[in-house]
mmCIF file of C-alpha atoms in Angstrom:
data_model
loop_
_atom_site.group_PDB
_atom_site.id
_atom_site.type_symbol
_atom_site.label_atom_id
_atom_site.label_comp_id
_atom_site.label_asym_id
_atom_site.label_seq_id
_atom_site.Cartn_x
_atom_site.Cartn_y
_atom_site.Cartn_z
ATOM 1 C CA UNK A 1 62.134 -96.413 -15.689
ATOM 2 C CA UNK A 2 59.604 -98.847 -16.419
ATOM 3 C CA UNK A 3 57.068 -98.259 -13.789
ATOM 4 C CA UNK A 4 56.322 -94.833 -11.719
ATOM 5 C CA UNK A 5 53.604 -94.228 -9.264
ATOM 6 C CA UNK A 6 53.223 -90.882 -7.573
ATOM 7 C CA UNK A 7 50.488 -90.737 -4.755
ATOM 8 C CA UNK A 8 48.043 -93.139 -6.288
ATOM 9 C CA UNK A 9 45.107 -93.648 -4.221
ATOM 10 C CA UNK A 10 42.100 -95.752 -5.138
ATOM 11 C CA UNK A 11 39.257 -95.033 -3.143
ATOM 12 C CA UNK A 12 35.743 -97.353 -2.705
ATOM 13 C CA UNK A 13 32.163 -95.124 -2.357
ATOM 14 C CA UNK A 14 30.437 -97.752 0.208
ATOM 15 C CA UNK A 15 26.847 -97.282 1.005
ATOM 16 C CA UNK A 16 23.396 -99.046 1.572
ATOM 17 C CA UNK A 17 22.737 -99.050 -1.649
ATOM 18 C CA UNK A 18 22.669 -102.612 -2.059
ATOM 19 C CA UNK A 19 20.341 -103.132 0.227
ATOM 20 C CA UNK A 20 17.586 -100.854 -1.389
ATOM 21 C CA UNK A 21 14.946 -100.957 -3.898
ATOM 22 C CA UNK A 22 15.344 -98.430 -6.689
ATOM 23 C CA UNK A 23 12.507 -96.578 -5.905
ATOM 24 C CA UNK A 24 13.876 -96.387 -1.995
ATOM 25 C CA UNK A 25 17.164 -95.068 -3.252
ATOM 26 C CA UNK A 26 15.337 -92.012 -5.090
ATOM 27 C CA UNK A 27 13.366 -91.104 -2.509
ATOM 28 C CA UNK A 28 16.712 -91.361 0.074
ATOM 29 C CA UNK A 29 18.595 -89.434 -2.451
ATOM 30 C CA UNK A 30 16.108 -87.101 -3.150
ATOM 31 C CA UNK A 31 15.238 -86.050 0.952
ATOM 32 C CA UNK A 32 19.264 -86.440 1.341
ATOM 33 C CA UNK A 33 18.947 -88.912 3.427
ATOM 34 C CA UNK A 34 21.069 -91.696 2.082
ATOM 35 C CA UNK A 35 24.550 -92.089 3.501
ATOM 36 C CA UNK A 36 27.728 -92.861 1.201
ATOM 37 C CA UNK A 37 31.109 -93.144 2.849
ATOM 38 C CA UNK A 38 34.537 -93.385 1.653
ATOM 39 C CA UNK A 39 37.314 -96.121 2.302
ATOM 40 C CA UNK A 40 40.566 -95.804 0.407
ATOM 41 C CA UNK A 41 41.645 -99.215 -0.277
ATOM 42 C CA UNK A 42 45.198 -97.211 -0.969
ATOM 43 C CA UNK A 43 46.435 -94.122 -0.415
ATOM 44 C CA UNK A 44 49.283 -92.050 -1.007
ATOM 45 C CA UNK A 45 51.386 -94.738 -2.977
ATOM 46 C CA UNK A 46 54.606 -94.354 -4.387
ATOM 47 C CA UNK A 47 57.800 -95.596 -5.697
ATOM 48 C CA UNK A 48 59.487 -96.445 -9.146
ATOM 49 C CA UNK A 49 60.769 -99.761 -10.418
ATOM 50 C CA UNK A 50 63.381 -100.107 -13.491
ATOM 51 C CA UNK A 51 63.727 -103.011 -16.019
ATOM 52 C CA UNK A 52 65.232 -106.223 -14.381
ATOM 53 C CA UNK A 53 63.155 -105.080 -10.619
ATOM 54 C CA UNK A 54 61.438 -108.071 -8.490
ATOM 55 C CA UNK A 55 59.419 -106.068 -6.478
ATOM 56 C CA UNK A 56 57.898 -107.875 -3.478
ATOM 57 C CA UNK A 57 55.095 -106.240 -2.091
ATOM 58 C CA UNK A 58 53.950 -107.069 1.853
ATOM 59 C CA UNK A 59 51.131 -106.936 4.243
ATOM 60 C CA UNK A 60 48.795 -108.111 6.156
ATOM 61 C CA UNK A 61 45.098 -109.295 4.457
ATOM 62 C CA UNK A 62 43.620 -105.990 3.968
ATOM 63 C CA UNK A 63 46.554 -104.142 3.608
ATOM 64 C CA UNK A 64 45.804 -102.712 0.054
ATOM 65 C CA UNK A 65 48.312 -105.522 -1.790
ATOM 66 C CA UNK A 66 45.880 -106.808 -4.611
ATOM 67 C CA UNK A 67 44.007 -103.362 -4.807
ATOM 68 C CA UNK A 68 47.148 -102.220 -6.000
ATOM 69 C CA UNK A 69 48.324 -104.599 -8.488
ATOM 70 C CA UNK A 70 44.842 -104.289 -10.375
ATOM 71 C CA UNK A 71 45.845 -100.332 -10.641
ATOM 72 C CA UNK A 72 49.252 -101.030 -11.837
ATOM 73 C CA UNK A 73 47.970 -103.930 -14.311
ATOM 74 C CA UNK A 74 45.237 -101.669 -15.715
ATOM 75 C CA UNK A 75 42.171 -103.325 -14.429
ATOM 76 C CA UNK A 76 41.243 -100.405 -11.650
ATOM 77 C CA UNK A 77 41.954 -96.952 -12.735
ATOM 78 C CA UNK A 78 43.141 -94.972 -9.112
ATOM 79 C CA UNK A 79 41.115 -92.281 -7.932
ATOM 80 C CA UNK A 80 44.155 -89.729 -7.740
ATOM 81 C CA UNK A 81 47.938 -89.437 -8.315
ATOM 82 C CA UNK A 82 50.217 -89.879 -11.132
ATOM 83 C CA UNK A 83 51.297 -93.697 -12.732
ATOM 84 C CA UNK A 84 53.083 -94.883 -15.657
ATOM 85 C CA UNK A 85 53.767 -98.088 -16.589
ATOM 86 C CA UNK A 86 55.843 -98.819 -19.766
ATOM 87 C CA UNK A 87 55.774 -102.188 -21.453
ATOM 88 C CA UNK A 88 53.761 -105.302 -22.135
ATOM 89 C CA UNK A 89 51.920 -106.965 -19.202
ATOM 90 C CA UNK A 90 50.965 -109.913 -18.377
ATOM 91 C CA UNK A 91 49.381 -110.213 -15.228
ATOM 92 C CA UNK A 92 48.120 -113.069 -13.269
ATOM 93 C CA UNK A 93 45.788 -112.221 -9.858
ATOM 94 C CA UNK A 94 42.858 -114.729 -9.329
ATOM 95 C CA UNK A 95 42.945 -118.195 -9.829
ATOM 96 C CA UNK A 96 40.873 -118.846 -12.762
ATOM 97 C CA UNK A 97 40.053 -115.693 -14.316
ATOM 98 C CA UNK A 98 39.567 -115.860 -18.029
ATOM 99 C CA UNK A 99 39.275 -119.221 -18.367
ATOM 100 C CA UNK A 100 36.000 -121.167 -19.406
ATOM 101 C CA UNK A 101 34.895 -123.702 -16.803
ATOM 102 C CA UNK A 102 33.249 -125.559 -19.471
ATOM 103 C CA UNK A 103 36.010 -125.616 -22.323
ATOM 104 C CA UNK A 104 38.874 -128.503 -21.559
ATOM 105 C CA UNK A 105 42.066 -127.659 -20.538
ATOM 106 C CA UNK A 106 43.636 -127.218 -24.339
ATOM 107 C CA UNK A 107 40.433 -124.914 -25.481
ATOM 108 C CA UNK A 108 41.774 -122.648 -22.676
ATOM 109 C CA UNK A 109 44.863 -122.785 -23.236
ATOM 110 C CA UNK A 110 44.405 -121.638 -27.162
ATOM 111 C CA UNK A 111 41.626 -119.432 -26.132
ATOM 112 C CA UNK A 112 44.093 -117.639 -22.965
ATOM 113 C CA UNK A 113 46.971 -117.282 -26.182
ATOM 114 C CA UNK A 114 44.464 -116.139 -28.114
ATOM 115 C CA UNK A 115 43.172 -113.178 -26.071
ATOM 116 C CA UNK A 116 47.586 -112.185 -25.293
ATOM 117 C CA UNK A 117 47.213 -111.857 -29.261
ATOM 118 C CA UNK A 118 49.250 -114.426 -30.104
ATOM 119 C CA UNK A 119 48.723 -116.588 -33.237
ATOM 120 C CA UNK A 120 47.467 -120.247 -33.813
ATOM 121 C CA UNK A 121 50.715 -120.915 -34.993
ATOM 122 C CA UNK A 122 52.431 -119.593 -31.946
ATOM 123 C CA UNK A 123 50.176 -121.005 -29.683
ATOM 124 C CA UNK A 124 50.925 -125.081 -31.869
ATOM 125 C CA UNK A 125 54.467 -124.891 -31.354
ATOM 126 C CA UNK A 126 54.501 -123.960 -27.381
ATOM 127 C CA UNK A 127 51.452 -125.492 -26.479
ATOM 128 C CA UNK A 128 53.201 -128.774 -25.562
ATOM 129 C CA UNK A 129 55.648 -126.532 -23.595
ATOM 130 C CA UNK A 130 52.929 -124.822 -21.463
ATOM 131 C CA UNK A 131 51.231 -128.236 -20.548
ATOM 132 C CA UNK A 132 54.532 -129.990 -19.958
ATOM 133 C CA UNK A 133 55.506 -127.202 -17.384
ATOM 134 C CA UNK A 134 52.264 -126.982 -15.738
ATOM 135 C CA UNK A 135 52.442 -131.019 -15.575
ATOM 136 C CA UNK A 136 48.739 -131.369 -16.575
ATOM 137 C CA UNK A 137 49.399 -133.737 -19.878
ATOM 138 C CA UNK A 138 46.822 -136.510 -18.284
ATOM 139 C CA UNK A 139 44.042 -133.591 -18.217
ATOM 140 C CA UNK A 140 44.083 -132.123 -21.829
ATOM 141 C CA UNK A 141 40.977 -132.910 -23.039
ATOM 142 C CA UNK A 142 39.578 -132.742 -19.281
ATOM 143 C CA UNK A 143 37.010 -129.557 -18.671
ATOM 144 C CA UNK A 144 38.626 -126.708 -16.733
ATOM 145 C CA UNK A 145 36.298 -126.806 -14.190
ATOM 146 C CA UNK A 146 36.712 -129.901 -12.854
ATOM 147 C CA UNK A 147 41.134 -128.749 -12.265
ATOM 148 C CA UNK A 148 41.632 -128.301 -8.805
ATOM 149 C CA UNK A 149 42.517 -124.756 -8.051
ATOM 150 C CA UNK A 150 46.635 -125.665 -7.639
ATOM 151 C CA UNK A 151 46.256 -127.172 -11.283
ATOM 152 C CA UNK A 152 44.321 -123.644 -12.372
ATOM 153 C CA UNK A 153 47.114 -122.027 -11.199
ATOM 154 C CA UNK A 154 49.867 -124.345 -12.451
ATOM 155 C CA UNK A 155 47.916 -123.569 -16.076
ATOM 156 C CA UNK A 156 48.166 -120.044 -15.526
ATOM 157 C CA UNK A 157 50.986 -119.202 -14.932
ATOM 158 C CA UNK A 158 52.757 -121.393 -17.250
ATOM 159 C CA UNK A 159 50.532 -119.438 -20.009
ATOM 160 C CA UNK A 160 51.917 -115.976 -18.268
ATOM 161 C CA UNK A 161 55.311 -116.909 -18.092
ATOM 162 C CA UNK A 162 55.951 -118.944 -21.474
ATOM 163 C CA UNK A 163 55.787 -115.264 -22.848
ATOM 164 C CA UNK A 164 58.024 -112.812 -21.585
ATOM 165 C CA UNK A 165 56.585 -110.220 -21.054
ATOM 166 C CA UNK A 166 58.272 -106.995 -19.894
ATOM 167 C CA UNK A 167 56.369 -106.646 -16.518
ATOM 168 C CA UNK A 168 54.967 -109.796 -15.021
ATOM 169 C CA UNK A 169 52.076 -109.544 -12.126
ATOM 170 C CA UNK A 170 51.797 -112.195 -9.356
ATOM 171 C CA UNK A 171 49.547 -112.305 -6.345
ATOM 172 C CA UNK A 172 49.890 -115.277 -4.634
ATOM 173 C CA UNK A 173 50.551 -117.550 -7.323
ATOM 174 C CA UNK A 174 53.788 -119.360 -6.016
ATOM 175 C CA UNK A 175 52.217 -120.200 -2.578
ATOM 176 C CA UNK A 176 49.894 -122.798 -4.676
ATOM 177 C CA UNK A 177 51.624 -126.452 -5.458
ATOM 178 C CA UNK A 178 53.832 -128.491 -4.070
ATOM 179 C CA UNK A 179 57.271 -127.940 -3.392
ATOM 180 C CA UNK A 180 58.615 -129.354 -6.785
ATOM 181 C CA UNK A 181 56.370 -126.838 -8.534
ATOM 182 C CA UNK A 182 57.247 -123.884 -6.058
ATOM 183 C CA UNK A 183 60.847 -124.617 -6.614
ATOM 184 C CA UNK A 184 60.220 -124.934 -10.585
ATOM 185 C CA UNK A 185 58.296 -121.830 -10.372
ATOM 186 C CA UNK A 186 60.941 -119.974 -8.708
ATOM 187 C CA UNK A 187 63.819 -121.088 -11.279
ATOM 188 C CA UNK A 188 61.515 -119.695 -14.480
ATOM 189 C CA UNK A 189 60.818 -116.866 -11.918
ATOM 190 C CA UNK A 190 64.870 -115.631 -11.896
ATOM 191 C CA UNK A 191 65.147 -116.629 -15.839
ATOM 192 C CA UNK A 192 62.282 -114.085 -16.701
ATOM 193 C CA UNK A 193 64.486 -110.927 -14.102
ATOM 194 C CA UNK A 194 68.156 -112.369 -15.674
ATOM 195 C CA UNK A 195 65.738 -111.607 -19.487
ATOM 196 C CA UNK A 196 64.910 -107.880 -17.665
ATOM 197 C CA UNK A 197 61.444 -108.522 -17.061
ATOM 198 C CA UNK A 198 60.202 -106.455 -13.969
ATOM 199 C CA UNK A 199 58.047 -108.283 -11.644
ATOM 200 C CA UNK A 200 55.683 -107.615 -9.026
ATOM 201 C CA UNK A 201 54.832 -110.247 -6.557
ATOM 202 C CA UNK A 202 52.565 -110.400 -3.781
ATOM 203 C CA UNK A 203 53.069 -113.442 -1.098
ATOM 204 C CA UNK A 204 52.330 -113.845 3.081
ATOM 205 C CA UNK A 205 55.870 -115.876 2.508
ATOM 206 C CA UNK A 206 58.640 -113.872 3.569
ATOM 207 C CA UNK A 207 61.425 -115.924 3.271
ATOM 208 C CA UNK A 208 60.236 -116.695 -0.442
ATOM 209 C CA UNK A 209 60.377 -112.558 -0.971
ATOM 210 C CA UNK A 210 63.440 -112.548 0.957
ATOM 211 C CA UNK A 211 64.973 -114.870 -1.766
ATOM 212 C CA UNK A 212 63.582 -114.036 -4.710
ATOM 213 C CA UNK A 213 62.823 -109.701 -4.643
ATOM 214 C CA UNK A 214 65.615 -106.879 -4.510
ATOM 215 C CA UNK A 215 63.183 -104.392 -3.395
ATOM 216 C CA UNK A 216 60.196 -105.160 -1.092
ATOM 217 C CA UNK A 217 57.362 -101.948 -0.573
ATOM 218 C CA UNK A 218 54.776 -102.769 2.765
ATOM 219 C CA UNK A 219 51.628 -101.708 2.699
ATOM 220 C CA UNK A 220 49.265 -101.362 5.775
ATOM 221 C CA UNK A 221 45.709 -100.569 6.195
ATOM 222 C CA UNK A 222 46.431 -98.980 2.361
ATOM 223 C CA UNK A 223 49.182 -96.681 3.476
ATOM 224 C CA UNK A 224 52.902 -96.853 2.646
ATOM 225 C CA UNK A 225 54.734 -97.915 5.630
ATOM 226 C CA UNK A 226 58.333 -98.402 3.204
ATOM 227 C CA UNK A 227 59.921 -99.073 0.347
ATOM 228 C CA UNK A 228 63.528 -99.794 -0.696
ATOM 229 C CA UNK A 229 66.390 -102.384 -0.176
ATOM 230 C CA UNK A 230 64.834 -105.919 0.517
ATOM 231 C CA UNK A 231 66.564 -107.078 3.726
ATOM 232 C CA UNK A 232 66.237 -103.652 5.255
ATOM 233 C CA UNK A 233 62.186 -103.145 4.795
ATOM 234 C CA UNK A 234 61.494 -107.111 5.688
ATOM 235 C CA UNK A 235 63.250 -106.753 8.454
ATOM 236 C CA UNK A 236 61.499 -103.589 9.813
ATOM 237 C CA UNK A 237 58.005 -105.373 8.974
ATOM 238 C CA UNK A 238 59.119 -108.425 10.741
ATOM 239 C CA UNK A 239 60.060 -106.559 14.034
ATOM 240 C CA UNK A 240 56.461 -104.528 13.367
ATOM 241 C CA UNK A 241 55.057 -108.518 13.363
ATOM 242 C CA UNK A 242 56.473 -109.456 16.443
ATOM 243 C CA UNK A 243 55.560 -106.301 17.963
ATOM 244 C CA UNK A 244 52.198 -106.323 17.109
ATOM 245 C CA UNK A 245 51.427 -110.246 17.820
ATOM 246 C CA UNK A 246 52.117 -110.128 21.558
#
């Protein structure tokens, strides 16, 4: 077993907080007069994955999906349940996080290996590798922030992917690019599962999870509507689309 979650929930305290001065808050707080409410981004969550798993995880925007693989990649730390998650990580959510918008493209690429705590050395000998996959040899020396965001993302996960790691973390990231890269992304996408990485991938694209995952888990409005076989559960949240778009 490589990952386990047993009703994880992750709840959010929203209030007016935001919206007040300090002072304002004290005196609130103090005559019990300020009001804090609860929304559980997720709740009641669970399911295991074994080495080798693409898990696809569905839903519509809001459903919980991202919540939940910041919990699972140790960024959010849920508000209840049980979770394990056994093995190196790598984990790629938002376009652009960790890099320096001011660095060029090669600073952050050294910099990225750097902070996966992998050597100069390493990061000499596969550097060409990671720009030649993410096709961005003309923008080397070129600051990060002026990369458009599919170039970010070709960057990115050419970094997470050159090295196989035991559970890999996608949200969105093969929806970005053109359908050369897509279908190049996919192909280093199956040779990471045949190497018995897990995976967890989040897309809107069904026929892409359809494809690629051999167990899909559908989230909505952060509750767990199933989880299991891949054709069975896309199918049931494709009959709840139609259902629910008429």
């Amino acid at each position: 077993m490589t990952i386990k979650l047993e009703n994880i929930g992750i709840r959010y305290i929203v209030g007016d907080f935001r919206n007040l001065g300090i002072k304002d808050f004290v005196i609130q707080k103090v005559k019990k007069q300020y009001n804090v409410k609860e929304f559980w981004a997720v709740n009641d969550i669970s399911f295991e994955l074994e080495s080798g798993d693409f898990l696809g995880i569905v839903g519509n925007n809001g459903a919980g999906k991202s919540t939940l693989l910041k919990a699972i990649a140790g960024i959010m730390t849920p508000t209840k349940g049980r979770m394990e998650v056994n093995g190196a990580v790598a984990a790629l959510l938002e376009l652009g996080a960790g890099f320096d918008g001011e660095m060029t493209v090669r600073e952050n690429t050294f910099l990225r290996g750097a902070l996966m705590g992998y050597t100069r050395g390493f990061m000499n000998e596969t550097y060409p590798e990671i720009i030649s996959f993410a096709e961005l040899e003309e923008f080397e020396d070129r600051p990060f922030k002026q990369l458009s965001s599919g170039m970010k993302t070709r960057l990115a996960f050419s970094i997470a992917c050159l090295v196989r790691p035991e559970i890999l973390i996608l949200d969105e990231v093969l929806s970005v690019g053109d359908g050369a890269f897509k279908a190049k992304s996919e192909a280093r996408m199956k040779e990471i599962i045949a190497n018995g990485a897990t995976t967890i991938f989040v897309s809107h694209a069904i026929n892409q999870t359809r494809e690629l995952c051999n167990k899909v888990l559908w989230l909505h409005k952060g509750k767990q509507m199933a989880f299991g076989d891949t054709d069975k559960v896309i199918n049931e949240y494709e009959n709840f689309l139609k259902k629910h778009s008429k």
